[in-house]
XYZ file of C-alpha atoms in Angstrom:
706
model
C -13.887 -23.890 -201.618
C -15.251 -21.190 -203.908
C -13.205 -20.534 -207.022
C -11.915 -17.008 -207.415
C -13.541 -15.380 -210.453
C -11.164 -14.691 -213.310
C -10.924 -11.291 -215.008
C -13.547 -10.452 -217.585
C -11.085 -10.859 -220.426
C -7.888 -12.586 -219.473
C -6.230 -11.425 -222.662
C -5.196 -14.987 -223.335
C -6.170 -17.548 -225.951
C -8.906 -19.803 -224.675
C -9.757 -23.422 -225.011
C -11.822 -23.839 -228.171
C -13.983 -26.659 -229.341
C -11.168 -28.696 -230.822
C -10.292 -29.440 -234.417
C -13.261 -29.260 -236.766
C -15.503 -27.295 -234.419
C -18.458 -25.471 -235.974
C -19.457 -22.055 -234.631
C -22.831 -20.473 -235.347
C -23.587 -16.958 -234.179
C -26.539 -14.590 -234.248
C -26.490 -11.462 -232.120
C -25.468 -12.377 -228.568
C -26.303 -16.074 -229.025
C -23.884 -18.661 -230.333
C -23.567 -22.423 -230.617
C -20.322 -24.369 -230.647
C -20.444 -28.020 -231.717
C -18.433 -30.681 -233.497
C -18.896 -31.503 -237.182
C -21.680 -33.956 -236.361
C -23.653 -31.112 -234.828
C -23.149 -32.627 -231.384
C -22.513 -30.598 -228.265
C -20.221 -32.897 -226.345
C -20.022 -32.958 -222.569
C -16.688 -32.122 -221.008
C -15.681 -29.789 -223.850
C -16.220 -26.054 -224.376
C -19.197 -26.819 -226.623
C -22.685 -25.541 -226.014
C -25.552 -23.257 -226.861
C -24.829 -19.913 -225.179
C -27.511 -17.340 -224.479
C -26.791 -14.059 -222.701
C -23.313 -15.190 -221.639
C -24.533 -18.440 -220.055
C -24.378 -21.978 -221.441
C -27.969 -23.143 -221.707
C -27.133 -26.458 -223.406
C -24.021 -28.367 -222.351
C -25.033 -31.592 -224.103
C -26.904 -32.149 -227.363
C -25.771 -35.494 -228.741
C -27.580 -37.545 -231.365
C -27.234 -41.318 -231.450
C -28.375 -43.356 -234.450
C -28.996 -46.961 -233.421
C -26.842 -46.386 -230.360
C -23.858 -44.863 -232.182
C -22.832 -41.377 -233.320
C -23.571 -40.699 -236.974
C -20.752 -40.294 -239.504
C -20.051 -36.865 -240.973
C -20.194 -36.326 -244.734
C -20.255 -32.527 -244.929
C -21.082 -29.322 -243.074
C -22.645 -26.403 -244.962
C -22.953 -22.919 -243.426
C -24.795 -20.626 -245.869
C -25.135 -17.977 -243.148
C -23.271 -17.347 -239.922
C -26.317 -18.565 -237.967
C -27.329 -21.568 -240.123
C -25.684 -24.962 -240.537
C -26.627 -28.140 -242.357
C -24.867 -31.205 -240.988
C -24.955 -33.933 -243.631
C -24.442 -37.326 -241.983
C -25.068 -41.014 -242.491
C -25.891 -43.911 -240.246
C -22.718 -45.923 -239.531
C -22.543 -48.890 -241.933
C -23.298 -52.317 -240.571
C -20.298 -54.399 -239.613
C -18.463 -55.716 -242.673
C -20.074 -53.194 -245.058
C -18.520 -50.029 -246.492
C -21.715 -48.215 -247.431
C -24.689 -46.872 -245.556
C -28.198 -46.508 -246.964
C -29.564 -43.994 -244.427
C -28.927 -40.271 -244.906
C -29.202 -38.196 -241.716
C -29.444 -34.396 -241.992
C -29.550 -31.865 -239.163
C -30.559 -28.355 -240.283
C -29.886 -25.895 -237.470
C -30.666 -22.218 -237.056
C -29.950 -20.191 -233.938
C -31.174 -16.856 -232.639
C -32.359 -16.454 -229.044
C -32.705 -20.222 -229.020
C -32.166 -23.094 -231.416
C -34.355 -24.762 -234.032
C -33.215 -28.022 -235.597
C -34.872 -30.059 -238.337
C -33.776 -33.678 -238.083
C -34.488 -35.743 -241.175
C -33.833 -39.318 -242.282
C -33.863 -40.493 -245.906
C -33.807 -44.170 -246.864
C -31.634 -44.853 -249.919
C -31.902 -48.614 -249.519
C -34.058 -51.278 -251.164
C -36.128 -52.204 -248.143
C -37.716 -50.339 -245.242
C -35.313 -49.577 -242.432
C -35.950 -49.395 -238.700
C -34.105 -46.663 -236.824
C -33.775 -45.703 -233.180
C -32.817 -42.077 -232.584
C -31.735 -40.794 -229.196
C -31.056 -37.137 -228.431
C -29.217 -36.737 -225.124
C -29.692 -33.296 -223.578
C -28.248 -31.536 -220.539
C -27.471 -28.025 -219.368
C -25.282 -26.532 -216.665
C -26.216 -22.815 -216.995
C -22.693 -21.816 -216.052
C -21.104 -18.527 -216.963
C -19.448 -18.213 -220.357
C -16.050 -17.572 -218.799
C -16.245 -20.631 -216.595
C -16.543 -22.616 -219.832
C -13.833 -20.631 -221.607
C -11.343 -21.147 -218.792
C -12.185 -24.781 -218.060
C -13.832 -24.057 -214.700
C -17.294 -25.361 -215.590
C -17.051 -28.558 -213.520
C -19.787 -31.154 -213.815
C -22.917 -29.214 -212.900
C -26.138 -30.745 -214.212
C -29.538 -29.213 -214.710
C -32.637 -30.007 -212.755
C -34.546 -32.053 -215.357
C -38.252 -32.810 -215.513
C -40.767 -34.074 -218.072
C -44.202 -32.518 -218.648
C -46.688 -32.988 -221.491
C -44.107 -34.428 -223.860
C -41.630 -31.615 -223.176
C -38.207 -31.823 -221.587
C -37.683 -29.048 -219.042
C -34.252 -28.116 -217.711
C -33.641 -25.543 -214.989
C -30.635 -24.051 -213.257
C -30.363 -25.715 -209.845
C -29.079 -22.516 -208.231
C -31.291 -20.031 -210.061
C -34.571 -21.392 -211.322
C -35.139 -18.154 -213.229
C -32.905 -19.642 -215.956
C -33.980 -22.683 -217.912
C -34.592 -24.208 -221.319
C -37.504 -26.162 -222.803
C -37.067 -28.861 -225.467
C -40.005 -29.787 -227.715
C -40.447 -31.827 -230.888
C -43.109 -31.840 -233.597
C -42.993 -35.658 -233.705
C -43.629 -36.691 -230.146
C -40.777 -38.768 -228.736
C -40.556 -40.972 -225.739
C -39.284 -38.464 -223.199
C -36.970 -39.591 -220.441
C -35.068 -37.313 -218.064
C -32.254 -36.057 -220.283
C -33.185 -38.035 -223.420
C -35.633 -37.861 -226.317
C -36.171 -41.168 -228.139
C -37.814 -41.833 -231.519
C -38.307 -45.315 -232.961
C -39.277 -45.041 -236.601
C -39.481 -47.045 -239.806
C -38.473 -45.203 -242.966
C -39.921 -46.732 -246.158
C -37.909 -47.316 -249.313
C -37.190 -43.951 -250.918
C -39.058 -42.292 -248.078
C -38.219 -39.529 -245.633
C -38.984 -38.949 -241.960
C -38.383 -35.699 -240.122
C -39.097 -33.825 -236.928
C -38.499 -30.268 -235.782
C -36.808 -29.871 -232.410
C -36.960 -26.519 -230.642
C -34.806 -25.417 -227.705
C -36.225 -22.286 -226.089
C -34.372 -20.623 -223.186
C -36.275 -19.065 -220.316
C -35.050 -15.998 -218.484
C -36.895 -14.617 -215.503
C -39.356 -17.471 -215.944
C -40.304 -16.009 -219.329
C -39.708 -18.078 -222.454
C -37.842 -16.212 -225.177
C -39.207 -16.381 -228.739
C -38.034 -19.339 -230.805
C -36.095 -18.713 -234.052
C -38.861 -20.474 -236.014
C -42.284 -21.818 -235.294
C -42.942 -25.396 -236.439
C -43.550 -25.655 -240.173
C -42.075 -22.260 -241.033
C -39.484 -22.015 -243.785
C -36.070 -20.898 -242.577
C -36.227 -17.892 -244.895
C -38.997 -16.268 -242.825
C -37.131 -16.661 -239.541
C -36.206 -13.590 -237.518
C -32.461 -14.028 -238.162
C -33.010 -14.332 -241.927
C -35.275 -11.288 -241.989
C -32.685 -9.392 -239.968
C -29.797 -10.293 -242.280
C -31.839 -9.449 -245.385
C -32.727 -6.052 -243.922
C -29.021 -5.507 -243.231
C -28.138 -6.406 -246.824
C -30.839 -4.101 -248.150
C -29.307 -1.114 -246.331
C -25.608 -2.039 -246.610
C -23.474 -0.901 -249.535
C -22.939 -3.548 -252.205
C -19.219 -3.899 -252.989
C -17.944 -6.126 -255.788
C -14.652 -6.595 -257.589
C -13.493 -8.307 -260.743
C -11.342 -10.378 -258.382
C -13.498 -13.378 -257.428
C -11.616 -13.961 -254.163
C -12.069 -10.381 -252.980
C -15.768 -10.469 -253.867
C -16.197 -13.755 -251.973
C -14.430 -12.325 -248.930
C -16.569 -9.175 -249.013
C -19.740 -11.280 -249.192
C -18.629 -13.218 -246.122
C -17.743 -9.946 -244.396
C -21.226 -8.585 -244.991
C -22.859 -11.764 -243.704
C -20.686 -12.100 -240.608
C -20.968 -8.472 -239.555
C -24.718 -8.700 -239.991
C -24.842 -11.745 -237.728
C -22.529 -10.164 -235.135
C -24.770 -7.120 -234.749
C -26.554 -6.757 -231.435
C -29.356 -4.338 -230.657
C -29.561 -2.761 -227.220
C -32.481 -3.523 -224.921
C -34.014 -0.047 -225.103
C -36.982 0.914 -227.222
C -34.547 2.594 -229.632
C -32.878 -0.746 -230.397
C -29.542 0.843 -231.323
C -27.204 -1.478 -233.233
C -23.661 -2.207 -232.151
C -21.261 -4.968 -233.017
C -20.078 -7.798 -230.779
C -16.357 -8.555 -230.767
C -16.584 -12.138 -232.034
C -17.497 -15.766 -231.580
C -17.280 -17.856 -229.634
C -16.038 -16.094 -226.491
C -16.574 -12.394 -227.077
C -20.232 -12.064 -228.040
C -20.655 -8.784 -226.223
C -19.827 -5.113 -226.482
C -16.079 -4.398 -226.341
C -14.713 -0.872 -226.314
C -11.676 -1.198 -228.559
C -12.923 -4.057 -230.744
C -16.369 -2.623 -231.354
C -14.986 0.862 -232.109
C -12.376 -0.343 -234.591
C -14.850 -2.698 -236.256
C -17.385 0.104 -236.593
C -14.693 2.324 -238.143
C -13.765 -0.334 -240.682
C -17.432 -1.033 -241.476
C -18.340 2.592 -242.260
C -18.532 1.843 -246.024
C -21.321 -0.619 -245.200
C -23.183 1.262 -242.486
C -22.808 4.507 -240.533
C -25.672 3.526 -238.210
C -23.582 0.701 -236.769
C -20.856 3.147 -235.787
C -23.284 5.670 -234.345
C -25.086 2.994 -232.328
C -21.766 1.759 -230.974
C -20.813 5.279 -229.882
C -24.178 5.862 -228.224
C -24.018 2.574 -226.358
C -20.470 3.220 -225.138
C -21.358 6.772 -224.083
C -24.134 5.438 -221.858
C -21.640 3.127 -220.181
C -18.848 5.699 -219.940
C -17.101 5.862 -216.575
C -18.656 8.094 -213.930
C -16.694 7.340 -210.758
C -13.406 5.926 -209.529
C -13.593 2.182 -208.815
C -10.239 0.349 -208.633
C -11.913 -3.071 -208.798
C -13.503 -2.485 -212.204
C -10.921 0.199 -213.133
C -13.741 2.629 -213.843
C -12.711 6.288 -213.963
C -14.698 9.367 -215.010
C -14.724 9.669 -218.791
C -13.114 6.302 -219.441
C -14.609 4.128 -222.190
C -15.214 0.581 -221.074
C -13.295 -2.499 -222.141
C -15.951 -5.200 -221.871
C -19.491 -5.909 -220.707
C -20.846 -9.245 -219.497
C -24.379 -10.409 -218.676
C -23.793 -14.014 -217.567
C -24.605 -15.572 -214.171
C -21.189 -14.593 -212.791
C -21.093 -11.183 -214.403
C -21.630 -9.281 -211.177
C -18.992 -11.307 -209.348
C -16.206 -10.832 -211.865
C -14.054 -7.892 -210.824
C -16.992 -6.520 -208.856
C -19.275 -5.641 -211.751
C -20.622 -6.526 -215.161
C -18.503 -3.837 -216.856
C -14.708 -3.704 -216.841
C -12.878 -0.541 -217.921
C -9.233 -1.689 -218.110
C -8.202 -0.422 -221.535
C -5.917 2.435 -222.554
C -6.973 2.858 -226.166
C -10.775 2.717 -226.316
C -11.151 6.247 -224.945
C -9.209 8.088 -227.707
C -10.669 5.727 -230.333
C -14.144 6.852 -229.202
C -13.333 10.487 -230.013
C -11.731 9.534 -233.341
C -14.803 7.575 -234.449
C -17.178 10.374 -233.449
C -15.551 12.807 -235.867
C -15.341 10.128 -238.563
C -19.078 9.448 -238.202
C -19.724 13.156 -238.688
C -17.695 13.130 -241.916
C -19.622 10.085 -243.139
C -22.999 11.752 -242.695
C -24.320 10.695 -239.290
C -27.157 12.823 -237.921
C -25.544 16.110 -236.758
C -27.910 16.297 -233.774
C -26.789 12.843 -232.646
C -23.154 13.888 -233.024
C -23.763 17.029 -230.970
C -25.465 14.978 -228.263
C -22.267 12.915 -227.958
C -19.900 15.898 -227.619
C -20.048 15.854 -223.782
C -18.958 12.212 -223.866
C -16.061 13.144 -226.163
C -15.057 15.961 -223.808
C -15.210 13.626 -220.829
C -13.005 11.207 -222.773
C -10.387 13.899 -223.390
C -10.545 14.872 -219.718
C -9.828 11.234 -218.815
C -6.808 11.267 -221.126
C -5.356 14.307 -219.335
C -6.355 13.480 -215.761
C -6.156 9.704 -215.512
C -4.561 8.452 -218.711
C -1.478 10.621 -218.331
C -0.559 9.299 -214.901
C 2.653 11.282 -214.414
C 2.067 14.436 -216.428
C 4.690 13.688 -219.089
C 2.192 14.150 -221.924
C 1.783 10.446 -222.712
C -1.031 8.054 -221.788
C 0.219 5.139 -219.677
C -1.517 2.180 -218.113
C -1.017 0.140 -214.984
C -3.720 -2.085 -213.600
C -5.276 -0.840 -210.375
C -5.268 -4.236 -208.631
C -3.925 -7.724 -209.190
C -7.302 -8.656 -210.716
C -7.105 -6.449 -213.788
C -5.419 -6.898 -217.151
C -1.628 -6.618 -217.014
C -1.535 -5.169 -220.539
C -4.279 -2.787 -221.602
C -3.620 -2.162 -225.277
C -4.822 -4.410 -228.071
C -2.007 -6.880 -227.335
C -3.446 -7.619 -223.922
C -1.881 -10.995 -223.156
C 0.522 -10.994 -220.210
C 3.579 -11.276 -222.507
C 2.275 -9.078 -225.312
C 4.649 -6.145 -224.661
C 8.330 -7.019 -224.572
C 11.676 -5.627 -225.683
C 14.055 -6.809 -228.399
C 15.650 -9.252 -225.983
C 12.284 -10.748 -225.039
C 12.041 -9.178 -221.567
C 8.587 -8.114 -220.398
C 7.913 -4.401 -220.064
C 7.313 -3.051 -216.581
C 4.272 -0.870 -215.915
C 3.310 1.914 -216.148
C 3.562 1.379 -219.907
C 3.020 4.036 -222.591
C 2.247 2.310 -225.914
C 3.274 3.972 -229.167
C -0.051 3.406 -230.927
C -2.031 4.836 -228.004
C -0.123 8.126 -228.352
C -1.033 8.064 -232.037
C -4.692 7.564 -231.178
C -4.583 10.452 -228.680
C -3.033 12.712 -231.317
C -5.789 11.776 -233.762
C -8.455 12.241 -231.068
C -7.270 15.784 -230.330
C -7.466 16.682 -234.010
C -10.849 14.965 -234.317
C -12.323 16.988 -231.452
C -10.758 20.155 -232.908
C -12.569 19.464 -236.181
C -15.855 19.046 -234.338
C -15.160 22.218 -232.361
C -14.897 24.135 -235.643
C -18.189 22.646 -236.826
C -20.096 23.459 -233.643
C -18.824 27.016 -233.190
C -15.880 26.606 -230.802
C -12.940 28.084 -232.766
C -10.807 28.886 -229.714
C -11.170 25.378 -228.395
C -10.269 24.010 -231.809
C -7.051 26.040 -231.812
C -6.111 24.854 -228.300
C -6.707 21.233 -229.236
C -4.563 21.536 -232.362
C -1.780 23.089 -230.304
C -1.932 20.145 -227.903
C -1.829 17.726 -230.829
C 1.239 19.467 -232.292
C 2.975 19.383 -228.917
C 2.250 15.672 -228.515
C 3.513 14.927 -232.028
C 6.797 16.645 -231.256
C 7.265 14.872 -227.923
C 6.384 11.560 -229.518
C 9.033 11.972 -232.221
C 11.664 12.890 -229.635
C 10.957 10.130 -227.139
C 9.650 7.151 -229.130
C 11.768 7.248 -232.296
C 14.923 5.116 -232.216
C 17.224 6.413 -234.979
C 19.703 3.586 -234.508
C 16.899 1.050 -235.139
C 14.679 2.803 -237.665
C 11.378 2.264 -235.877
C 9.300 3.532 -232.984
C 9.722 1.867 -229.608
C 6.638 -0.220 -228.992
C 6.397 1.510 -225.612
C 8.098 3.456 -222.851
C 8.317 1.466 -219.625
C 8.144 2.541 -215.979
C 11.592 4.171 -216.187
C 10.810 5.818 -219.563
C 13.202 3.349 -221.170
C 12.561 2.303 -224.758
C 10.792 -1.047 -225.074
C 12.664 -1.534 -228.308
C 11.070 -4.498 -230.102
C 10.033 -4.121 -233.748
C 6.293 -4.704 -233.810
C 3.225 -4.030 -235.909
C 2.192 -1.402 -233.336
C 4.443 1.078 -235.174
C 2.247 0.736 -238.258
C -0.731 1.985 -236.228
C 1.223 5.234 -235.813
C 1.046 5.621 -239.601
C -2.708 5.003 -239.576
C -3.196 7.579 -236.809
C -1.031 10.147 -238.624
C 1.400 10.939 -235.811
C 4.514 9.836 -237.742
C 6.706 12.348 -239.565
C 7.424 11.707 -243.232
C 11.089 11.126 -242.438
C 10.298 8.500 -239.824
C 7.596 6.945 -242.015
C 10.082 6.424 -244.855
C 12.460 4.466 -242.608
C 9.609 2.585 -240.941
C 8.303 1.422 -244.338
C 11.715 -0.113 -245.057
C 11.681 -1.975 -241.748
C 8.114 -3.265 -242.131
C 8.889 -4.503 -245.658
C 11.604 -6.878 -244.456
C 10.959 -10.618 -244.301
C 11.244 -10.440 -240.518
C 7.875 -8.630 -240.518
C 6.141 -9.614 -243.775
C 5.146 -13.293 -243.697
C 3.731 -13.309 -247.231
C 0.245 -13.661 -245.708
C 0.258 -10.461 -243.669
C 2.257 -8.518 -241.127
C 3.676 -10.210 -238.035
C 2.819 -8.730 -234.667
C 6.496 -9.126 -233.685
C 9.529 -9.368 -235.958
C 11.051 -12.816 -236.300
C 14.478 -11.598 -235.092
C 13.139 -10.398 -231.742
C 13.806 -12.310 -228.526
C 10.176 -13.208 -227.747
C 9.290 -14.245 -231.296
C 7.090 -17.309 -231.549
C 5.005 -17.706 -234.725
C 2.555 -19.910 -232.815
C 1.970 -17.366 -230.024
C -1.046 -15.150 -229.498
C 0.637 -11.749 -229.829
C 4.375 -12.397 -230.305
C 4.765 -13.234 -233.979
C 1.317 -14.268 -235.206
C -0.660 -12.446 -237.919
C -3.879 -10.633 -237.004
C -5.887 -9.584 -240.102
C -7.251 -6.405 -238.527
C -3.714 -5.398 -237.559
C -2.435 -5.922 -241.108
C -5.408 -3.972 -242.513
C -4.643 -1.033 -240.206
C -1.004 -1.207 -241.355
C -2.162 -1.114 -244.996
C -4.374 1.899 -244.275
C -1.428 3.614 -242.601
C 0.917 2.877 -245.489
C -1.575 4.298 -247.973
C -2.028 7.384 -245.801
C 1.709 7.917 -246.324
C 1.490 6.823 -249.951
C 3.829 9.640 -250.989
C 6.637 7.916 -249.060
C 8.809 5.635 -251.250
C 7.778 1.989 -251.066
C 4.598 2.565 -249.033
C 2.080 1.753 -251.774
C 4.108 -1.249 -252.939
C 4.255 -2.695 -249.426
C 0.553 -2.004 -248.859
C -0.280 -3.845 -252.086
C 1.886 -6.811 -251.123
C 0.425 -7.070 -247.606
C -3.148 -6.824 -248.883
C -2.529 -9.472 -251.535
C -1.067 -11.826 -248.967
C -3.967 -11.269 -246.592
C -6.542 -12.005 -249.299
C -4.627 -15.161 -250.225
C -4.906 -16.160 -246.579
C -8.650 -15.430 -246.663
C -9.050 -17.735 -249.667
C -7.288 -20.493 -247.719
C -9.781 -19.970 -244.874
C -12.762 -20.309 -247.255
C -13.326 -16.576 -247.462
C -13.555 -15.911 -243.720
C -10.513 -14.364 -242.092
C -10.016 -15.688 -238.553
C -9.048 -13.642 -235.512
C -5.389 -14.593 -236.082
C -3.204 -17.254 -237.626
C 0.361 -18.403 -237.119
C 3.177 -16.213 -238.365
C 5.227 -18.772 -240.271
C 6.783 -17.487 -243.504
C 4.958 -18.319 -246.719
C 8.187 -19.753 -248.104
C 7.990 -22.471 -245.456
C 4.273 -23.291 -245.619
C 2.350 -22.582 -248.815
C -0.911 -21.984 -246.911
C -1.404 -20.082 -243.646
C -1.175 -22.264 -240.550
C -4.294 -21.862 -238.362
C -3.992 -20.736 -234.764
C -5.863 -23.477 -232.903
C -8.003 -21.293 -230.623
C -8.668 -18.412 -232.992
C -12.152 -16.903 -232.848
C -14.165 -17.057 -236.067
C -16.192 -15.153 -237.051
C -14.425 -12.316 -235.275
C -15.611 -8.780 -235.824
C -12.503 -6.799 -236.682
C -11.084 -9.675 -238.729
C -14.365 -9.805 -240.662
C -14.287 -6.040 -241.188
C -10.615 -5.883 -242.235
C -11.315 -6.357 -245.990
C -13.568 -3.284 -245.913
C -10.692 -1.189 -244.617
C -8.492 -2.544 -247.413
C -11.035 -1.547 -250.063
C -11.650 1.882 -248.598
C -7.920 2.583 -248.246
C -7.001 1.542 -251.784
C -9.935 3.548 -253.135
C -8.745 6.591 -251.203
C -12.399 6.990 -250.194
C -12.905 9.909 -247.797
C -16.289 11.631 -247.664
C -17.030 14.947 -245.982
C -20.810 15.019 -245.995
C -21.256 18.296 -244.044
C -19.165 20.077 -246.699
C -20.736 18.051 -249.532
C -17.389 16.749 -250.710
C -16.260 13.264 -251.720
C -12.595 12.432 -252.196
C -11.776 9.332 -254.258
C -8.103 8.777 -255.054
C -7.735 5.132 -256.115
C -4.506 3.130 -256.050
C -6.161 -0.228 -256.520
C -4.104 -3.388 -257.008
C -4.088 -4.513 -260.611
C -5.425 -7.952 -259.673
C -8.606 -6.435 -258.231
C -9.775 -5.143 -261.619
C -12.774 -2.848 -261.486
C -14.217 -2.234 -258.015
C -17.824 -1.074 -257.757
C -19.658 0.340 -254.757
C -23.422 0.498 -255.211
C -25.746 2.482 -252.943
C -23.010 3.874 -250.705
C -24.974 5.888 -248.162
C -23.578 9.269 -247.182
C -26.185 10.914 -244.996
C -29.349 11.095 -247.081
C -27.399 10.565 -250.285
C -26.908 7.255 -252.101
C -23.767 7.167 -254.258
C -22.352 4.692 -256.784
C -18.572 4.559 -257.295
C -16.583 2.654 -259.930
C -12.793 2.646 -260.078
C -9.928 0.597 -261.464
C -6.219 1.041 -260.860
C -5.708 4.783 -260.459
C -8.762 5.681 -262.564
C -12.167 6.778 -261.311
C -14.600 5.510 -263.943
C -17.761 7.012 -262.534
C -19.163 8.659 -259.420
C -22.756 9.818 -259.426
C -23.127 12.921 -257.264
C -25.659 15.771 -257.150
C -24.613 19.013 -258.809
C -23.983 20.757 -255.475
C -21.406 18.144 -254.431
C -17.699 18.311 -255.215
C -15.691 15.273 -256.329
C -11.959 15.415 -255.596
C -9.758 12.834 -257.324
C -6.292 14.251 -256.551
């Protein structure tokens, strides 16, 4: 019986690699292993290339046993050094043989395996590397549907060749610089390491696609620093803004942010090689509408090109026709793209469009890119896509003509919830009851309001004053309707949604804070909302809960019903600072940001996709969510949004204006941005507290600090 394909993104947490898993990522390739560096069979481990698992087993045995882990070092998101030792002989506590696996991934994997004898006599060692592949789709692995498929394995000229049994166009070749004894599925080396001596070999795993072997990350003998991934990350660092703070933790987090976003970048397959950002490792190493757009927005202080490339890529994939299977509709921005073996079988296509928020976010980011100095010609080229997006909002997004964008999946194969909380139980009321579709989310209305104003701004720029006025009128009308129908005066917050009967879905959630970020909230409502968000039911001490702890569906260990998502807290902070004139807003923003950075320090400088929403008073360190993705794009980018928001950094390159209005936390000390690129201009900014120390601008630019 053939298994029914699952949706592209089930909106649910997935099985991960287990405790202590190590994830390496570079572009669309990632490797998931244990702390020994082993890819274990029967677990969601593997080397994944173009959404297919090309290695399902990669296990090293030292004298017939797994090595023992001493340490794992990951200097870059795509490099790991597994420091191991041979298991001690029976009755002994110590081992005299150091085993090191130095791994780098790109479109394949390169591993240097070395042995060092610390003993007083030569030592004989037998090494076995067991290899297999199943070439199954990424989502079959994620959802535990991979089964026990094995590759077709052959040996030729000292190489191990593995091919997909159902599609011989996919395969992988394993070679070694020190020739092993090659058996089907196993490489064997029998060596003697002299006293104080070292032995090593370089093992290369090169995927084949369409019977063509992809380039290896390194050629034998090359230093890792000259590899394509290292050259790529150095080029990224050379062009990205350098941001440092007197706060060592913040600086460490920003360094990790820069590295992870660089590794998560993907370039399209065209000659232009446009950059865009993947959503995150291990399961979302592909273009996502919402995730990629929000990440690109947050990362604008590092790179405008990343945002522009994301917009261009999404515009090319924008909906053209009505297809209920994939939920494509004219003008709609896609949710997710997949290129794996099952991609064309999942929901009838490789692209799924079931999202309510990506389409207005597209228009918002387009105007923001223009402000940040993107090529005006490129912006103008994307205006038809923005207009098509607004047409989708009116024609398809607003299903019943009430002025609000709602969602309801077209078939039983699509996502039940199509906002950022897309798990099946992500939208519920104060009593814990699930909302019934069609559902109009509060934050989506905020995004639509911001999108209308964004397109109006672009209409002014490109000589369409009448259109600009009409768009602003529509935005004002929406803002009024939103205040009337979403605000709950007896509660003091916005309903998270209106359900099928236009009833308030009345839970207190972090979604309301997105309404601050988008600017749809009135000052009166914002003042009350700040008071509600500041309560211990929402503020964990490490960030903002997705759902208040006194709500019926609250579970601090859930995916969307009480956990903390760093990107969500960062958006809340940006919203609070947008309404910084409201009493308590800046104080709450400062507290939330401090808690989030404390959480980052506990996670060794890398914020995960989410973590559990237990109060800090109960657990002194944040409790990890067991299947959280890391690195994950919008979590990695969240610290950039914090810095930008507290700096009050808002450029307007077309009008040669830079606004800097800092309200920096005292603990951050002096914050310095070096080589901030605004169009053709490179700017340095230094600020501390509420003081701008220096901004170097040409004479024809205006600096606004109030």
